[in-house]
C-alpha atoms as one frame of an Amber mdcrd trajectory, in Angstrom:
protein
  18.888 -31.794  -9.829  19.620 -31.912  -6.111  23.054 -30.855  -4.864  24.891
 -29.934  -1.689  28.265 -29.094  -0.190  28.295 -31.799   2.493  28.403 -35.586
   2.534  26.024 -38.347   3.549  27.152 -40.332   6.592  25.786 -43.779   5.736
  26.210 -45.248   9.215  24.521 -42.319  10.991  21.969 -41.697   8.244  22.765
 -37.970   8.344  23.863 -35.334   5.869  26.906 -33.631   7.447  29.331 -30.847
   6.570  32.760 -31.643   5.216  35.703 -30.413   7.263  37.745 -27.290   6.662
  40.874 -29.383   7.091  42.004 -31.838   4.405  44.138 -34.957   4.498  47.080
 -32.692   3.688  46.584 -30.944   7.043  46.936 -34.229   8.978  50.661 -34.405
   9.748  50.537 -37.537  11.958  53.782 -36.306  13.511  53.083 -36.757  17.217
  51.566 -39.183  19.708  47.803 -38.841  19.711  47.997 -37.142  16.357  49.121
 -40.115  14.345  47.514 -42.636  12.067  47.066 -45.280  14.754  45.131 -42.796
  16.934  42.840 -41.665  14.146  39.395 -43.218  14.774  37.052 -40.616  13.298
  37.137 -37.573  11.068  36.013 -35.040  13.696  37.445 -31.699  12.674  36.151
 -28.193  11.951  32.961 -28.308   9.829  32.895 -26.275   6.640  29.874 -23.997
   6.939  27.260 -23.118   5.983  25.996 -26.622   5.372  23.741 -26.412   2.304
  21.496 -28.719   0.344  19.362 -27.840  -2.699  16.422 -30.062  -3.644  15.268
 -31.264  -7.028  12.955 -29.004  -9.045   9.259 -29.503  -8.250   6.900 -29.250
 -11.248   3.365 -28.339 -10.148   2.123 -29.019 -13.672   0.735 -25.575 -14.520
   1.135 -21.948 -13.480  -1.017 -21.478 -10.392  -1.160 -19.488  -7.181   0.183
 -22.012  -4.652   1.615 -22.430  -1.179   4.943 -24.143  -0.510   5.917 -26.161
   2.556   9.325 -27.361   3.788  10.045 -29.456   6.885  13.671 -30.062   7.859
  14.775 -32.514  10.548  18.020 -30.968  11.784  19.809 -30.205  15.026  19.806
 -26.424  14.488  17.409 -23.872  13.017  17.687 -23.505   9.251  17.491 -20.737
   6.703  15.654 -21.426   3.459  15.749 -20.011  -0.039  12.750 -20.617  -2.306
  13.382 -20.458  -6.059  10.386 -20.276  -8.393   9.569 -19.594 -12.029   7.541
 -20.754 -15.005  10.155 -22.435 -17.230  13.145 -24.748 -16.794  16.272 -25.409
 -18.833  16.422 -28.195 -21.412  17.571 -30.732 -18.825  14.797 -29.820 -16.396
  17.387 -29.558 -13.637  17.188 -25.826 -12.957  14.644 -23.008 -13.208  15.219
 -20.331 -15.845  15.970 -16.952 -14.216  14.168 -17.869 -10.987  12.764 -15.391
  -8.532  13.837 -15.990  -4.933  12.486 -15.671  -1.411  14.986 -15.707   1.464
  13.426 -17.108   4.623  14.645 -17.068   8.217  12.823 -18.363  11.327   9.606
 -16.664  12.499   8.662 -14.945   9.250   5.217 -14.352   7.676   5.058 -15.558
   4.061   2.755 -15.308   1.042   1.645 -17.651  -1.709   3.266 -17.186  -5.127
   2.097 -17.767  -8.677   4.435 -20.122 -10.548   4.852 -23.642 -11.955   8.356
 -24.716 -10.877   9.876 -24.622  -7.386  13.204 -25.502  -5.798  14.373 -25.161
  -2.195  17.811 -24.576  -0.658  18.302 -25.428   3.018  21.191 -23.919   4.952
  22.679 -24.079   8.469  25.432 -21.663   9.462  26.374 -22.689  13.005  30.011
 -22.120  13.989  31.363 -25.030  16.028  34.351 -23.402  17.680  35.362 -26.579
  19.517  36.366 -28.340  16.328  34.497 -31.560  17.141  31.799 -33.057  14.967
  29.723 -34.058  18.036  27.638 -30.869  17.770  28.245 -30.145  14.108  25.132
 -29.337  12.045  23.344 -32.062  10.125  20.189 -32.752   8.127  18.361 -35.961
   8.990  15.597 -35.387   6.433  14.152 -32.685   4.170  10.493 -32.904   3.123
   8.854 -30.401   0.788   5.694 -29.943  -1.265   3.662 -27.417  -3.243  -0.075
 -27.195  -2.501  -3.237 -25.456  -3.712  -5.528 -26.542  -0.877  -7.857 -23.681
   0.062  -9.803 -22.297   3.022 -12.872 -20.062   3.118 -13.815 -17.073   5.257
 -17.134 -15.241   5.447 -17.441 -11.474   5.898 -20.773 -10.015   7.022 -22.071
  -6.450   7.266 -18.851  -4.953   5.931 -19.197  -1.187   5.440 -16.755  -0.407
   2.638 -16.435   3.205   3.782 -14.366   1.885   6.714 -11.774   0.352   4.346
  -8.609   2.180   3.235  -9.019   4.093  -0.015  -6.558   3.806  -2.901  -6.213
   5.605  -6.187  -7.079   9.264  -6.651 -10.125  10.074  -4.557 -13.294   8.992
  -6.255 -11.952   9.330  -9.786 -12.062   6.510 -12.310  -9.098   4.677 -10.765
 -10.105   4.906  -7.096 -10.849   1.782  -5.078 -11.231   0.333  -1.591  -8.610
  -2.059  -0.188 -10.053  -5.249   1.292  -7.883  -5.371   4.409  -8.197  -7.153
   7.737  -8.572 -10.711   6.403  -6.217 -12.959   8.371  -5.182 -16.552   7.795
  -5.033 -16.339   3.977  -1.748 -16.120   2.053  -3.264 -15.646  -1.412  -6.787
 -15.065  -2.741  -8.361 -17.332  -5.363 -11.983 -16.121  -5.261 -13.946 -13.219
  -3.730 -17.734 -13.315  -4.132 -19.627 -10.255  -2.872 -23.301  -9.613  -2.167
 -24.393  -6.002  -1.738 -27.033  -5.475   0.921 -30.143  -3.465  -0.026 -29.229
   0.122  -0.884 -31.662   2.778   0.346 -31.689   6.559  -0.012 -29.784   8.194
   2.815 -30.740  11.489   4.479 -28.475  13.790   6.460 -29.376  16.905   8.405
 -29.748  19.949   6.156 -28.133  23.249   7.037 -31.001  25.462   5.831 -34.653
  25.189   4.943 -33.748  25.854   1.300 -31.509  22.781   0.839 -32.521  20.633
  -2.116 -34.094  17.173  -1.743 -35.481  18.058   1.666 -36.912  15.039   3.449
 -39.272  14.678   6.401 -38.803  16.658   9.582 -38.045  14.953  12.869 -39.726
  15.722  16.210 -37.665  18.895  16.591 -38.629  20.011  13.077 -35.053  19.603
  11.733 -35.015  19.148   7.973 -33.008  16.412   6.218 -31.328  16.411   2.826
 -31.326  13.310   0.632 -27.617  12.495   0.243 -27.978   9.381  -1.931 -30.641
   8.665  -4.494 -29.381   5.432  -6.100 -30.952   2.093  -5.250 -28.432  -0.319
  -6.785 -24.674  -0.806  -6.784 -22.115  -3.075  -8.449 -18.891  -4.323  -6.910
 -15.948  -5.341  -9.091 -13.029  -7.232  -7.530  -9.325  -7.223  -8.402  -7.788
 -10.039  -6.356  -4.266  -9.858  -7.833  -2.886  -7.007  -5.649  -2.215  -7.368
  -1.948  -4.579  -6.438  -0.411  -7.340  -7.074  -2.993  -9.238  -4.092  -4.388
 -12.953  -3.326  -4.595 -14.272  -0.999  -7.294 -17.829   0.046  -6.356 -20.179
   1.891  -8.724 -23.770   3.106  -8.598 -26.153   2.183 -11.380 -25.206   5.434
 -13.124 -21.465   4.687 -12.951 -20.492   6.866  -9.997 -18.140   5.622  -7.295
 -19.780   4.954  -3.951 -19.656   2.831  -0.781 -21.978   0.051   0.322 -22.542
  -2.504   3.044 -21.864  -6.001   1.769 -21.327  -9.645   2.659 -18.518 -11.643
   1.047 -17.328 -15.227   0.692 -13.541 -15.226   0.426 -11.625 -18.298  -0.785
  -7.860 -18.507  -0.676  -4.774 -20.417   0.282  -4.196 -20.737   4.034  -1.619
 -18.475   5.624   1.958 -19.760   5.789   4.940 -18.809   7.918   8.326 -20.018
   9.032   8.441 -21.437  12.560  11.171 -21.085  15.172  13.235 -23.788  13.441
  12.872 -22.235   9.985  10.362 -24.786   8.637   7.629 -23.428   6.341   4.306
 -24.379   7.929   0.645 -23.383   7.852  -0.103 -20.425  10.108  -1.952 -21.215
  13.318
C-alpha cells in the first residue's frame, strides 16, 4: 500500500511537504500575522518529503531491472525494497532487502518477485516559504526483463582474471570487461579449434621435441589436447568460466561468445533510475 508523509495539493496537482508549524503555532496576535491576513499555508516544510509506492508483483522470481522516473523540483534519493513473499494483505514485502540510491550511481539487476520504491527529497528551505519547497509532480515506476545481446570474438581466456586456487578443481576465469549489462541471463560459448602448441625447448633432450626452425632451435610440445569444454556459472558477478581439456585438466582457450542479459541501469543526475547510455 502506498504511503507518504506529505499531502496532495489538489489545486496545484502536486504532492507537497506538511509544515513544521501547526495551527497551534499561529498566534494571530499582530497585524500581518492575523486571521484576516492569512491567505496561504506557506511555512517551514517538514523534511525529508517521502512517498512509498504500492508493491509491484512481477509474477514470478526472475532476474529483472527496475526503473523509476520522478517529476520533482529537486534531485531525489530512492530506496528499492525487494523480496519473494508478501504479508497476508499484500501491502508490504516480507523482510525485504534494500538498495539505497543517490544520483549518479551504477546499479545492478536483482533476482526477486516483489518490488516497492520509496522516493525522498531532503532540501532545507531556510526562507520558510513554500515557493521553493520540494514537491513531487509524478512518480512512474516499472520492473522489466527486456534483454540485450553482445558478441565476443577471439577472446583468449588466459587474459582474464583467475579465481579460485590456481588450476585446482575450483579454479576459474572471470568473464570481465563486458559493459552495458546489469545482469546475465545466458552465455553461449564456442571454442575455436584447439591445436598443439610448441614453445622453445631449453635443451636438445627436452621431451616432445618438435621441428627445428631456420636457426635449428628445438621446440617442445606444450599442449597435446585437441578439444576443450567450457562450463559457465552466470550467477556471480562477474560470471565464471570453468575450462577443461578432454582429459579433465584445467586449461585456457580462445573462444567466441554470445552474451544475453539485462541492459545496464544507473541513477541520473536527478536520482531517476534509467537505462545506461
